[in-house]
Amino acid sequence: MCMRPPLRSRPPLFHNSNLSPSKTRFFTSFHQKIVRLKPLCLAAIFIARFAAYAANSPTPLYLDPTRPLESRVNDLLSKLTIEEKIAIIHADSKFTTAAIPRLQIPRRWMSDGPHGVREDIGPDTWKPAGHTNDFSTAMPAGVCLAATWDPDLGYSEGTVIGQEARARGKDIMLGPGVNILRTPLCGRNFEYLGEDPWLTSRMAVGFIRGEQSQDISSCVKHFALNNQEYDRDTIDVEVDERALREIYLPAFRAAVQEAGVWCVMGAYNQFRGQHCCENGYLLNDILKGEWGFKGLVVSDWDAAHSTAGSALNGLDLEMGTDGPYDKFYFATPYLDALKSGSLPMAGLDDKVRRNLRVMLATDVFDPARKTGSLNTADHQAVARHVAEEGIVLLKNENHLLPINPDEVTNIAVIGENATRLQTHGGDSSAIKAFYEITPLQGLVNRVGRRVNITYSEGYDHRPDPTLEARAIAAAKSADLVIYIGGLNHDKGYDCEGQDRTDMRLPFGQDDLISKLVAANPKTVVVLEGTMVEMDPWLDKVPAVLQAWYPGMEGGNALAALLFGDVNPSGKLPCTIPRRLADSPAQALHAYPGVSGTVTYSEGLLVGYRWYDTREIEPQFPFGFGLSYTTFQYSNLKLVAGGLGGALVTAQFAITNTGSRDGAEVAQLYVHQDNPGLPRPDKELKGFQKITLKPGETQTLSIPLKTNAFAYYDPDKKAWVAEKGTFHILVGGSSRDLPLKDQFTLTQTDSFE
Ligand code: BGC
């Protein structure tokens, strides 16, 4: 250890031979005091000077929230050195970028993700940081949110996550994920919002608006065509221009143009031979050019592949998985390229400007920036409400559900997922939840001591004859069986980084369910996770619910639905085929690709567009979901004009014809007669969710703008709504559309 020599041992600095020894002692001691006090004196002088300067100098323009955003951005940009600019466009740890204290630029902190604020990750490893203050409310997964078909709930879920992100000190939240469900096997389908571009767009817009209302930037991901996890880092996607524009891009476009999202994450995969984070067509031409995106493009973690390619093709911020961060493409190599003149300074300024714009727009310098809140009663209520509205009742023969607690004494709850904590799985979308109500806990909470619940696992990650025998015995002696199985977030199921290899229920569950229903015909099957083949047992089982991953209040929500406290109203955001081989990418052998390239040869025929156009009977169609009440649709009228510049408005009535309050999602599809280019049989163009009392009728209006009739014409590079006849189909699912009318467009219209 290096120690400072004691002052006493220093030679006197004042040495004047004219001074008497006593005076010399006095001055020497005075000087020693001065030396001791010097740092304090200097600090005092500095503070006084700075205070005087601050009092006299105006607030820098960029810190003045009353000034226009662009002026603030330009002012701040003009103050940055080239090194500081470089610091702004790359990571300095796993989830942060560097602070620039000289200009009061704080360290920016990003976090996953779409279902809540992820636990903090260590700065340089993927291990948890080990904090005790990084819990969050675990919201239902994206696919469950989409199954609510309620953009207002998207707004609520986004708002909760935004508030929690602020409370956890985050600036950018890495979600929502809006990649289209192309194959049932994709490991991240649970994070996304289903198979339809219109539904996905509406839900994403709601979510982003809510989240960004909290001084947070959302980050819509993964742009674009990240529809499989298999080979995700390298797979090259070939897709025709129409499918790109009509199926895979609309949710991103809506996020940019309607929700004003501030951040877009480039995907890992390639598109037409170029990695998405350096894909000039996607990033420069479409996103920034055609759509006018003013925010920043961040790479997925480690998805940048070169300095020049990323710099010139639209990437604005490089994040990654491993340091050293100053070796990132957008760190020293970029600085060197700028200094040598091989890359233009204007390009850097544009990137920095975008980053600063997002900081200023989300108030990072503002002392009045929202401070957020965590795990409030409201947050818990939203988590529960989304789950209640998103769980889908698929089958309910002979009104087995809802359960009347006065009519059952013994319930056998069977299945590993009844007690499994799901919210902490799935990788980047995982949550360290404040708590998680499992299905079993939810049922116990609901029935208390009135009903005896016996729990047995039935299987344990694989078939287990002892557990199976115990479960069958429990089923035999119960009044009712509630089986809670399905998938989980282990690698190879619903988890980032890998796809499933088949669509079957794992761990011998098909067999187990068949045996349980043979032992007790009153068996309700509840499936967590994404879709599975149900053919082996569906005919025999009287009631089935698709519960997805319903978040930390999921158990309570499920119990409320099973006992009829809440009437199911969720509808499928994706078709469930009878068997995997029926689904488009599999049927056409267009998954997972050959020699590193996957060609989307089904084109536009994704999801119900495929099953309907090819007349393939699905197990459960897109938009399907039962209720404990019934609804009747009537009186469809097409009225010219309407809200928001609509061409025509579809008006129709819905009546609750049953005996319970209930909510219905009315869906409107459009079919064009003899289109100039082939179109799918029908396309969803509007929907609305409505709650009705028994016997109540309400009239709904769904306005249709020109874009509801248009397809993308690659030759014209424009959307075209052709003159001709369109059928408007309205009802409760894509295969139950009792109301029909026709609309004639009298002239062709094209637009960008
Ligand atoms: C995922 C992103 C995520 C990022 C940061 C990547 O592996 O694809 O969705 O936001 O990691 O965790």
Coordinates of C-alpha atoms and ligand atoms in Angstrom, one line a residue, residues 94-95 111-114 118 121 126 174-175 188 191-192 219 221-222 226 229 232-233 265-268 299-302 319-321 427-429 496-497, ligand 1:
K94 CA -25.0 -6.8 -21.8
F95 CA -28.0 -4.4 -21.6
S111 CA -34.5 -5.0 -20.6
D112 CA -36.5 -7.9 -22.0
G113 CA -39.2 -8.2 -22.6
P114 CA -42.7 -8.8 -23.8
R118 CA -36.9 -9.5 -16.9
I121 CA -28.6 -9.9 -15.9
W126 CA -25.8 -14.2 -19.0
L174 CA -37.4 -5.3 -25.7
G175 CA -40.9 -6.2 -26.9
R188 CA -41.2 -18.6 -29.8
E191 CA -44.2 -14.8 -27.3
Y192 CA -45.8 -13.6 -30.5
C219 CA -38.8 -2.1 -29.1
K221 CA -39.1 -7.3 -32.7
H222 CA -37.7 -9.1 -34.6
N226 CA -37.8 -14.5 -37.7
E229 CA -35.7 -20.6 -34.2
R232 CA -32.1 -18.6 -36.6
D233 CA -28.6 -17.0 -36.7
M265 CA -35.0 -4.7 -33.3
G266 CA -33.3 -6.3 -36.3
A267 CA -33.6 -10.1 -36.5
Y268 CA -30.9 -12.7 -36.4
S299 CA -29.4 -5.2 -33.4
D300 CA -30.7 -8.4 -31.8
W301 CA -27.9 -9.5 -29.4
D302 CA -24.9 -10.3 -31.5
M319 CA -25.9 -4.8 -28.7
G320 CA -24.3 -8.1 -28.1
T321 CA -23.8 -11.0 -25.9
D427 CA -35.3 -17.5 -22.0
S428 CA -35.4 -13.9 -22.9
S429 CA -39.1 -13.4 -22.1
E496 CA -36.2 -19.4 -27.5
G497 CA -33.4 -20.9 -29.5
Ligands
BGC1 C1 -33.5 -12.5 -28.4 C2 -34.2 -11.1 -28.2 C3 -33.8 -10.5 -26.9 C4 -32.3 -10.4 -26.8 C5 -31.9 -9.9 -25.4 C6 -32.0 -12.4 -28.1 O1 -31.5 -13.7 -28.0 O2 -33.7 -12.9 -29.7 O3 -35.6 -11.2 -28.4 O4 -34.5 -9.3 -26.7 O5 -31.8 -11.7 -26.9 O6 -32.1 -10.8 -24.4

